[in-house]
Short mmCIF file of C-alpha atoms in Angstrom, two decimals:
data_model
loop_
_atom_site.label_atom_id
_atom_site.label_comp_id
_atom_site.label_asym_id
_atom_site.label_seq_id
_atom_site.Cartn_x
_atom_site.Cartn_y
_atom_site.Cartn_z
CA MET K 1 10.49 -34.67 32.65
CA SER K 2 12.24 -31.54 33.84
CA SER K 3 12.10 -28.41 31.73
CA LEU K 4 14.03 -25.23 31.17
CA PRO K 5 12.67 -22.09 29.48
CA ALA K 6 14.32 -21.38 26.17
CA VAL K 7 14.70 -18.37 23.93
CA SER K 8 11.43 -16.97 22.73
CA GLY K 9 9.88 -13.85 21.33
CA GLY K 10 6.28 -14.86 21.24
CA SER K 11 3.15 -13.04 22.27
CA ASN K 12 -0.61 -13.37 22.15
CA ARG K 13 -3.07 -11.98 19.69
CA LEU K 14 -6.77 -12.70 19.78
CA LEU K 15 -8.30 -13.79 16.49
CA GLY K 16 -12.03 -13.38 16.79
CA ASP K 17 -13.38 -15.40 19.69
CA ARG K 18 -12.06 -18.83 18.74
CA CYS K 19 -8.30 -18.67 18.71
CA ILE K 20 -5.30 -17.01 20.29
CA THR K 21 -2.30 -16.87 18.00
CA SER K 22 1.15 -17.03 19.50
CA HIS K 23 4.76 -17.01 18.38
CA LEU K 24 6.73 -20.18 17.85
CA ASP K 25 10.42 -19.51 18.24
CA ALA K 26 12.37 -22.70 18.75
CA ILE K 27 12.54 -26.49 18.62
CA TYR K 28 14.75 -28.03 21.29
CA ARG K 29 15.91 -31.57 22.01
CA SER K 30 17.43 -33.72 24.74
CA PRO K 31 20.49 -32.66 26.77
CA ASN K 32 23.08 -34.40 24.62
CA ALA K 33 23.06 -31.28 22.47
CA LEU K 34 20.87 -28.34 23.43
CA ILE K 35 19.33 -27.24 20.17
CA SER K 36 16.98 -24.70 18.70
CA ILE K 37 15.87 -23.69 15.25
CA PRO K 38 18.86 -23.50 12.86
CA GLU K 39 20.32 -20.01 12.99
CA LEU K 40 17.01 -18.17 13.06
CA HIS K 41 18.17 -15.45 15.44
CA GLN K 42 15.07 -16.04 17.53
CA PRO K 43 12.41 -14.73 15.08
CA GLN K 44 8.85 -14.11 16.17
CA TRP K 45 6.17 -16.29 14.59
CA SER K 46 2.41 -16.29 15.00
CA CYS K 47 1.09 -19.73 15.76
CA GLY K 48 -2.44 -21.13 15.98
CA ILE K 49 -2.93 -24.71 17.17
CA ASP K 50 -5.70 -27.07 16.10
CA ARG K 51 -6.35 -29.81 18.65
CA GLY K 52 -8.91 -32.61 18.65
CA SER K 53 -10.12 -35.19 16.19
CA ARG K 54 -9.53 -34.61 12.52
CA GLY K 55 -13.19 -35.19 11.81
CA HIS K 56 -14.43 -32.51 14.18
CA ARG K 57 -11.51 -30.19 14.58
CA SER K 58 -11.76 -27.45 17.19
CA ARG K 59 -9.53 -24.44 17.61
CA ALA K 60 -7.43 -24.63 20.77
CA VAL K 61 -7.02 -21.47 22.78
CA ARG K 62 -3.38 -21.92 23.70
CA THR K 63 -1.03 -19.05 24.44
CA VAL K 64 2.42 -20.04 23.25
CA SER K 65 5.35 -17.90 24.26
CA ASN K 66 8.31 -20.07 25.32
CA SER K 67 9.76 -23.24 23.84
CA ILE K 68 10.85 -25.80 26.45
CA LEU K 69 13.89 -28.07 26.59
CA ASP K 70 13.14 -31.78 26.89
CA THR K 71 15.70 -33.49 29.16
CA SER K 72 14.99 -37.06 28.13
CA THR K 73 17.96 -39.32 27.53
CA SER K 74 17.60 -39.90 23.81
CA ALA K 75 18.77 -37.38 21.25
CA THR K 76 15.32 -36.79 19.83
CA LEU K 77 13.75 -33.57 18.65
CA PHE K 78 10.48 -32.42 20.22
CA ILE K 79 8.20 -29.43 19.79
CA LEU K 80 7.31 -28.12 23.22
CA TYR K 81 5.65 -24.89 24.31
CA THR K 82 4.89 -23.08 27.51
CA GLN K 83 2.27 -20.48 28.19
CA ALA K 84 3.50 -16.92 28.48
CA LEU K 85 1.97 -16.39 31.91
CA HIS K 86 2.00 -19.80 33.54
CA PHE K 87 4.90 -21.60 31.81
CA SER K 88 2.81 -24.76 31.63
CA PRO K 89 4.51 -27.13 29.14
CA LEU K 90 2.68 -28.58 26.16
CA SER K 91 4.52 -31.35 24.29
CA PHE K 92 3.81 -32.44 20.72
CA LYS K 93 5.79 -35.68 21.16
CA GLN K 94 8.78 -36.48 19.03
CA LEU K 95 9.09 -35.36 15.42
CA LYS K 96 10.78 -38.44 13.98
CA GLU K 97 8.33 -40.05 11.53
CA ASN K 98 5.54 -38.12 13.24
CA VAL K 99 4.73 -35.49 10.61
CA GLU K 100 1.74 -36.41 8.47
CA GLN K 101 1.88 -33.50 6.03
CA PHE K 102 3.41 -30.07 5.39
CA PHE K 103 1.23 -27.29 3.96
CA THR K 104 3.57 -24.76 2.38
CA LYS K 105 1.62 -23.26 -0.51
CA PHE K 106 1.72 -19.81 1.09
CA VAL K 107 5.17 -19.99 2.66
CA GLU K 108 6.24 -16.89 0.72
CA GLU K 109 3.53 -15.01 2.62
CA GLY K 110 4.86 -16.26 5.95
CA LYS K 111 2.19 -18.95 6.37
CA ALA K 112 2.55 -22.71 6.78
CA THR K 113 1.05 -25.62 8.68
CA VAL K 114 2.73 -28.73 10.11
CA ARG K 115 0.26 -31.58 10.62
CA LEU K 116 1.40 -34.08 13.25
CA LYS K 117 0.27 -37.71 13.45
CA GLU K 118 0.29 -38.09 17.22
CA PRO K 119 -1.25 -36.14 18.78
CA ALA K 120 -3.62 -35.02 16.02
CA VAL K 121 -2.41 -31.45 15.98
CA ASP K 122 -1.97 -28.88 13.24
CA VAL K 123 0.68 -26.32 14.07
CA CYS K 124 -0.36 -23.26 12.06
CA LEU K 125 2.25 -20.59 11.52
CA SER K 126 1.41 -17.15 10.18
CA LYS K 127 2.88 -13.66 10.04
CA ALA K 128 6.35 -15.18 9.86
CA ASN K 129 9.40 -13.96 8.03
CA ALA K 130 9.44 -16.08 4.86
CA SER K 131 13.13 -16.99 4.96
CA ASN K 132 13.05 -17.83 8.67
CA LEU K 133 9.93 -19.91 8.16
CA LYS K 134 11.63 -21.91 5.40
CA SER K 135 14.56 -22.61 7.73
CA PHE K 136 12.19 -23.76 10.45
CA LEU K 137 10.32 -26.09 8.09
CA ALA K 138 13.61 -27.48 6.82
CA ALA K 139 14.62 -28.33 10.40
CA VAL K 140 11.29 -30.05 11.04
CA ARG K 141 11.64 -32.09 7.82
CA LEU K 142 15.12 -33.25 8.85
CA ALA K 143 13.81 -34.22 12.28
CA HIS K 144 10.90 -36.10 10.69
CA ARG K 145 13.30 -38.09 8.49
CA GLY K 146 15.44 -39.01 11.49
CA THR K 147 18.51 -37.03 10.43
CA ASP K 148 21.32 -37.05 12.97
CA VAL K 149 20.65 -34.00 15.12
CA GLU K 150 24.35 -33.59 15.79
CA ALA K 151 24.77 -32.53 12.15
CA LEU K 152 22.25 -29.69 12.36
CA PRO K 153 23.60 -26.11 12.69
CA LEU K 154 21.83 -24.77 15.77
CA SER K 155 21.57 -21.52 17.67
CA VAL K 156 22.49 -21.22 21.33
CA LEU K 157 19.97 -22.10 24.02
CA VAL K 158 19.64 -19.44 26.71
CA PRO K 159 16.92 -18.67 29.26
CA ALA K 160 14.04 -16.57 28.02
CA LYS K 161 13.62 -13.06 29.37
CA THR K 162 10.30 -11.40 30.05
CA SER K 163 11.34 -8.52 27.80
CA GLU K 164 11.67 -10.97 24.92
CA VAL K 165 8.07 -12.09 25.26
CA GLU K 166 6.45 -9.18 23.54
CA LYS K 167 3.83 -8.59 20.92
CA PRO K 168 5.02 -8.20 17.32
CA LYS K 169 5.40 -4.50 16.73
CA THR K 170 2.83 -3.12 14.29
CA LYS K 171 3.27 0.60 14.94
CA MET K 172 6.36 2.79 15.17
CA ILE K 173 6.45 6.57 15.55
CA ILE K 174 9.73 8.47 15.18
CA THR K 175 9.63 12.26 15.54
CA SER K 176 13.29 13.23 15.76
CA ARG K 177 16.57 12.54 14.03
CA ARG K 178 18.05 11.33 17.30
CA ASP K 179 15.53 8.49 17.60
CA TYR K 180 15.87 7.31 14.00
CA PRO K 181 17.29 3.73 13.79
CA LEU K 182 20.56 3.68 11.87
CA THR K 183 22.04 0.27 12.63
CA LYS K 184 19.06 -2.08 12.75
CA ASN K 185 16.16 -2.88 10.46
CA PHE K 186 12.57 -1.89 11.03
CA PRO K 187 10.39 -4.71 12.45
CA TYR K 188 9.01 -6.69 9.54
CA SER K 189 5.58 -6.76 11.21
CA LEU K 190 5.09 -2.97 11.03
CA GLU K 191 1.75 -1.80 9.66
CA HIS K 192 2.07 1.87 10.63
CA LEU K 193 5.35 3.77 10.34
CA GLN K 194 5.84 7.46 11.01
CA ALA K 195 9.26 9.05 10.57
CA SER K 196 8.72 12.81 10.79
CA TYR K 197 11.18 15.63 11.53
CA CYS K 198 14.09 13.29 10.81
CA LYS K 199 15.69 15.42 8.06
CA LEU K 200 15.51 12.51 5.61
CA ALA K 201 16.77 13.47 2.16
CA ARG K 202 15.48 10.27 0.60
CA VAL K 203 13.16 7.39 1.39
CA ASP K 204 15.00 4.78 3.44
CA MET K 205 15.21 1.58 1.39
CA ARG K 206 14.70 -0.48 4.56
CA MET K 207 11.14 0.85 4.68
CA LEU K 208 10.44 -0.65 1.27
CA CYS K 209 10.84 -4.18 2.67
CA LEU K 210 7.86 -3.77 5.00
CA LYS K 211 5.28 -5.69 2.99
CA LYS K 212 2.60 -5.37 5.69
CA LEU K 213 2.87 -1.59 5.85
CA ARG K 214 -0.51 0.13 5.54
CA THR K 215 0.40 3.65 6.62
CA LEU K 216 3.66 5.44 5.81
CA ASP K 217 4.10 8.95 7.21
CA LEU K 218 7.26 10.74 6.04
CA SER K 219 6.00 14.27 6.63
CA HIS K 220 8.30 17.15 7.62
CA ASN K 221 11.46 15.85 5.97
CA HIS K 222 13.69 16.93 3.06
CA ILE K 223 12.75 14.29 0.49
CA LYS K 224 13.18 15.49 -3.10
CA LYS K 225 12.33 12.37 -5.08
CA LEU K 226 10.28 9.23 -4.52
CA PRO K 227 11.75 5.83 -5.44
CA GLU K 228 9.76 3.69 -7.84
CA THR K 229 9.94 0.79 -5.38
CA ILE K 230 7.38 2.44 -3.10
CA GLY K 231 4.95 0.87 -5.53
CA ASP K 232 6.04 -2.55 -4.24
CA LEU K 233 4.34 -1.91 -0.88
CA VAL K 234 1.29 -3.93 -1.85
CA SER K 235 -0.67 -3.17 1.34
CA LEU K 236 -0.02 0.58 1.45
CA GLN K 237 -3.24 2.54 1.95
CA GLU K 238 -2.01 5.87 3.32
CA LEU K 239 1.03 7.86 2.20
CA ASN K 240 1.82 11.17 3.90
CA LEU K 241 4.55 13.30 2.29
CA HIS K 242 3.45 16.64 3.73
CA ASN K 243 6.12 19.35 3.93
CA ASN K 244 8.97 17.87 1.90
CA HIS K 245 10.91 19.10 -1.15
CA LEU K 246 9.19 17.04 -3.84
CA GLU K 247 9.16 18.54 -7.33
CA SER K 248 7.32 15.75 -9.14
CA PHE K 249 5.34 12.55 -8.66
CA CYS K 250 6.85 9.45 -10.25
CA VAL K 251 4.91 7.99 -13.20
CA ALA K 252 6.00 4.49 -12.19
CA LEU K 253 4.05 4.83 -8.92
CA CYS K 254 0.90 5.53 -10.93
CA ASN K 255 1.39 2.24 -12.79
CA SER K 256 2.23 0.20 -9.67
CA THR K 257 0.16 -1.83 -7.22
CA LEU K 258 -0.78 1.47 -5.55
CA GLN K 259 -3.56 1.62 -8.15
CA LYS K 260 -5.45 -0.96 -6.09
CA SER K 261 -4.44 -0.03 -2.54
CA LEU K 262 -3.70 3.69 -2.04
CA GLN K 263 -6.64 5.56 -0.50
CA PHE K 264 -5.02 8.57 1.20
CA LEU K 265 -2.28 10.72 -0.33
CA ASP K 266 -0.90 13.93 1.18
CA LEU K 267 1.46 15.88 -1.10
CA SER K 268 0.81 19.27 0.49
CA GLN K 269 3.59 21.81 1.10
CA ASN K 270 5.96 20.61 -1.60
CA LYS K 271 7.22 22.13 -4.86
CA ILE K 272 5.19 20.14 -7.38
CA LYS K 273 4.31 22.04 -10.56
CA ALA K 274 2.27 19.35 -12.31
CA LEU K 275 1.08 15.79 -11.82
CA PRO K 276 1.43 13.22 -14.62
CA VAL K 277 -1.53 12.19 -16.74
CA GLN K 278 -1.14 8.67 -15.34
CA PHE K 279 -1.83 9.99 -11.83
CA CYS K 280 -5.53 9.35 -12.39
CA GLN K 281 -4.86 5.62 -12.54
CA LEU K 282 -4.76 5.69 -8.72
CA GLN K 283 -8.47 5.05 -8.80
CA GLU K 284 -8.84 3.91 -5.18
CA LEU K 285 -7.94 7.37 -3.88
CA ILE K 286 -10.49 8.75 -1.44
CA HIS K 287 -8.57 11.63 0.13
CA LEU K 288 -6.10 13.78 -1.86
CA LYS K 289 -4.25 16.80 -0.43
CA LEU K 290 -2.31 19.06 -2.83
CA ASP K 291 -2.29 22.33 -0.88
CA ASP K 292 0.63 24.77 -0.96
CA ASN K 293 2.42 23.51 -4.05
CA GLU K 294 3.20 25.26 -7.34
CA LEU K 295 0.60 23.46 -9.44
CA ILE K 296 -0.24 25.19 -12.71
CA ARG K 297 -2.74 22.50 -13.69
CA LEU K 298 -4.53 19.48 -12.29
CA PRO K 299 -4.34 16.06 -13.97
CA PHE K 300 -6.10 16.09 -17.32
CA LYS K 301 -8.34 13.10 -16.54
CA MET K 302 -9.22 14.10 -12.99
CA GLY K 303 -12.76 12.82 -13.43
CA GLN K 304 -11.51 9.22 -13.55
CA LEU K 305 -10.91 9.31 -9.78
CA SER K 306 -14.37 7.93 -9.15
CA GLN K 307 -13.72 7.07 -5.48
CA LEU K 308 -12.35 10.51 -4.59
CA ARG K 309 -14.38 12.24 -1.87
CA PHE K 310 -12.02 14.81 -0.34
CA LEU K 311 -9.87 17.09 -2.49
CA SER K 312 -7.87 20.10 -1.38
CA ALA K 313 -5.58 22.07 -3.71
CA ALA K 314 -5.55 25.45 -1.97
CA ARG K 315 -2.85 28.07 -2.53
CA ASN K 316 -1.49 26.82 -5.84
CA LYS K 317 -1.19 28.54 -9.23
CA LEU K 318 -4.21 27.05 -11.00
CA PRO K 319 -5.65 29.32 -13.73
CA PHE K 320 -8.57 26.96 -14.46
CA LEU K 321 -9.85 23.42 -13.90
CA PRO K 322 -9.64 20.55 -16.42
CA SER K 323 -12.76 19.70 -18.38
CA ASP K 324 -12.98 16.26 -16.75
CA PHE K 325 -13.31 17.90 -13.33
CA ARG K 326 -17.08 18.08 -13.77
CA ASN K 327 -17.28 14.27 -13.47
CA LEU K 328 -16.12 14.23 -9.84
CA SER K 329 -18.48 13.54 -6.95
CA LEU K 330 -16.93 14.98 -3.79
CA GLU K 331 -17.94 15.48 -0.20
CA LYS K 332 -15.54 18.36 0.39
CA LEU K 333 -13.56 20.59 -1.99
CA ASP K 334 -11.01 23.29 -1.15
CA LEU K 335 -9.52 25.42 -3.96
CA PHE K 336 -8.97 28.59 -1.96
CA GLY K 337 -6.23 31.00 -2.97
CA ASN K 338 -5.70 30.05 -6.63
CA PRO K 339 -5.32 32.79 -9.30
CA PHE K 340 -8.29 31.67 -11.37
CA GLU K 341 -8.69 33.48 -14.70
CA GLN K 342 -11.86 35.29 -15.63
CA PRO K 343 -13.60 33.04 -18.19
CA ASN K 344 -14.64 34.49 -21.55
CA PRO K 345 -16.45 31.97 -23.79
CA LEU K 346 -16.67 34.58 -26.56
CA VAL K 347 -12.90 34.57 -27.06
CA PRO K 348 -11.98 30.95 -27.82
CA SER K 349 -8.63 29.47 -28.71
CA ILE K 350 -9.08 27.92 -32.16
CA GLN K 351 -6.74 25.07 -33.12
CA LEU K 352 -9.04 23.55 -35.70
CA LYS K 353 -7.76 22.46 -39.11
CA ILE K 354 -10.20 21.85 -41.95
CA PRO K 355 -10.11 19.32 -43.45
CA LEU K 356 -8.89 17.17 -40.58
CA THR K 357 -5.53 15.48 -41.01
CA LEU K 358 -5.42 11.72 -41.50
CA LEU K 359 -3.77 11.35 -38.09
CA GLU K 360 -6.54 13.33 -36.39
CA SER K 361 -9.30 11.38 -38.15
CA ALA K 362 -7.72 8.03 -37.28
CA ALA K 363 -7.14 9.07 -33.67
CA ARG K 364 -10.74 10.22 -33.24
CA ALA K 365 -12.06 6.98 -34.70
CA THR K 366 -9.81 4.91 -32.42
CA VAL K 367 -11.14 6.62 -29.30
CA ASN K 368 -14.77 7.00 -30.40
CA TYR K 369 -15.11 3.36 -31.44
CA ARG K 370 -13.07 2.12 -28.47
CA ILE K 371 -10.56 0.31 -30.62
CA PRO K 372 -7.95 -1.32 -28.34
CA TYR K 373 -4.53 0.30 -28.42
CA GLY K 374 -1.42 0.36 -26.28
CA CYS K 375 2.33 0.78 -26.23
CA HIS K 376 2.68 -2.75 -27.64
CA LEU K 377 0.59 -1.85 -30.72
CA LEU K 378 1.49 1.78 -31.45
CA PRO K 379 4.63 3.94 -31.37
CA SER K 380 5.00 5.51 -27.94
CA HIS K 381 4.29 9.08 -29.11
CA LEU K 382 0.97 8.05 -30.71
CA TRP K 383 -0.07 6.05 -27.67
CA GLU K 384 0.73 8.98 -25.38
CA ASP K 385 -1.27 11.36 -27.59
CA LEU K 386 -4.31 9.09 -27.46
CA GLU K 387 -4.04 8.97 -23.67
CA VAL K 388 -4.57 12.74 -23.51
CA ALA K 389 -7.32 13.01 -26.12
CA LYS K 390 -9.86 15.75 -25.32
CA THR K 391 -13.58 15.17 -25.10
CA CYS K 392 -16.02 17.50 -26.85
CA GLN K 393 -19.32 18.58 -25.31
CA CYS K 394 -21.00 16.19 -27.77
CA GLY K 395 -19.00 13.25 -26.40
CA SER K 396 -16.67 12.85 -29.37
CA ALA K 397 -12.90 12.81 -29.03
CA CYS K 398 -10.43 15.30 -30.47
CA LEU K 399 -6.66 15.09 -30.45
CA SER K 400 -4.85 18.20 -31.70
CA CYS K 401 -7.65 19.84 -33.70
CA PHE K 402 -10.19 21.56 -31.44
CA ILE K 403 -11.67 24.80 -30.16
CA GLN K 404 -10.94 25.62 -26.53
CA THR K 405 -12.64 28.06 -24.19
CA THR K 406 -13.39 28.46 -20.50
CA VAL K 407 -16.71 28.79 -18.74
CA THR K 408 -17.78 29.34 -15.15
CA MET K 409 -18.79 26.32 -13.08
CA ASN K 410 -20.40 26.38 -9.66
CA LEU K 411 -18.30 24.04 -7.54
CA HIS K 412 -21.39 22.85 -5.66
CA HIS K 413 -22.15 20.81 -8.80
CA VAL K 414 -19.28 18.47 -7.90
CA ALA K 415 -19.02 18.81 -4.08
CA GLN K 416 -21.41 18.87 -1.14
CA THR K 417 -19.17 21.20 0.88
CA VAL K 418 -17.12 23.89 -0.85
CA VAL K 419 -14.51 26.10 0.78
CA LEU K 420 -14.75 29.62 -0.66
CA VAL K 421 -12.32 30.10 -3.53
CA ASP K 422 -11.50 33.70 -2.57
CA ASN K 423 -12.05 36.36 0.07
CA MET K 424 -15.12 37.60 -1.80
CA GLY K 425 -17.16 34.53 -0.89
CA GLY K 426 -17.15 32.94 -4.35
CA THR K 427 -17.83 29.28 -5.01
CA GLU K 428 -17.32 29.40 -8.78
CA ALA K 429 -14.24 28.56 -10.82
CA PRO K 430 -13.35 28.51 -14.53
CA ILE K 431 -13.34 25.16 -16.27
CA VAL K 432 -11.96 24.33 -19.71
CA CYS K 433 -14.30 23.23 -22.52
CA TYR K 434 -13.28 21.59 -25.80
CA PHE K 435 -15.22 21.41 -29.07
CA CYS K 436 -14.43 19.05 -31.92
CA SER K 437 -15.98 21.22 -34.65
CA LEU K 438 -17.39 24.63 -35.47
CA THR K 439 -20.87 23.11 -35.29
CA CYS K 440 -20.43 22.05 -31.67
CA TYR K 441 -18.97 25.41 -30.69
CA SER K 442 -21.78 27.31 -32.44
CA GLN K 443 -24.43 25.29 -30.60
CA PHE K 444 -22.70 25.97 -27.29
CA LEU K 445 -22.42 29.67 -28.08
CA ASP K 446 -26.13 29.93 -28.88
CA ARG K 447 -27.03 28.34 -25.53
CA TYR K 448 -24.59 30.57 -23.68
CA LEU K 449 -25.91 33.79 -25.23
CA GLN K 450 -29.52 32.83 -24.59
CA SER K 451 -28.82 32.07 -20.92
CA ASN K 452 -27.10 35.43 -20.43
CA ARG K 453 -29.69 37.71 -22.01
#
């Protein structure tokens, strides 16, 4: 059997110490009609091959890079491979009535397995484009059923080039407008994408199709608004938006899959004045950078970020910290250069109504007794009010009836390392306190006066 190299885009990737995955690009047949996978534009697929008996299956270390043309006389489809370095052919025999089973449960994730009868081989495909993989499987099914190969729409067979045998691209760094791709898509296999200094005014929608993306760096651009669809990047762990023109952070992103994936967020050097209450639903955050914005307050429920370890919000316009801030447990905290107010617990802001309104009493009971509520049970304005309920020093909730004051807190209580908050060497900052009743405020005031005698 003579062979010719065919189009391929495969490469090797070591999986542990048992398997080398490669890319399956084409199925070719006998010379009556040179054929390949139906109109797949030579995609790159990862492929692992199981060889051996079904009872004691062993993982074959086979580097697959090129498909090979079978020049037998019959118009029969074969799966053939060659190694990337040695071009040694490996044939899986004909496909007609030779497929035992298809495993396609995870085809939408780019994974599938074709189990052949003879030889006893499982062709395992992974990291494939879902639509291309479906086309490939459809071609194999037709071949298995004995469909006339002349009726199949096929791409052109051409010799493989060394440049085409390359590893799927997982990292791309673009640092100038000139290098930014305008006419072609980003490789679907990207896990790290940096597009800095490209003068982007918006997030490129092509980036939002990269489902394997773990790191997205769009720093040093002109982005003013984030699309809600960033939340569809289910694998995204790091998002860098340093030095853009952002004025807000989208609430929809706080309610997206980023809640379970995002660990690093850099919003420094933007124009953000406030973050939404829902921001604290990003509970996997470990590193948060908010420096050099126009923040006049931090998220009300900041203490819910239980995984947060590094927080920097230097050079903003923060007058004080939210009461929930005391619940954080940080490794490093930087609040330098904020115009913190001088706290005065003796001059409170009193917004207490006696007797309490029915709305206030019902709201307090709902929160205190943990009665389930949501937008599907309550009018939106009531649900939103409950979401921002304050917590008294006694642990009880208060909605719109409370006494508010500020006290000094040593930042070392919430962080191991504290950057000085001013040029005077201070490590203290004012924090808001709420009280649900005159009784609670009086008890606090007694303790405060005794400690300052």
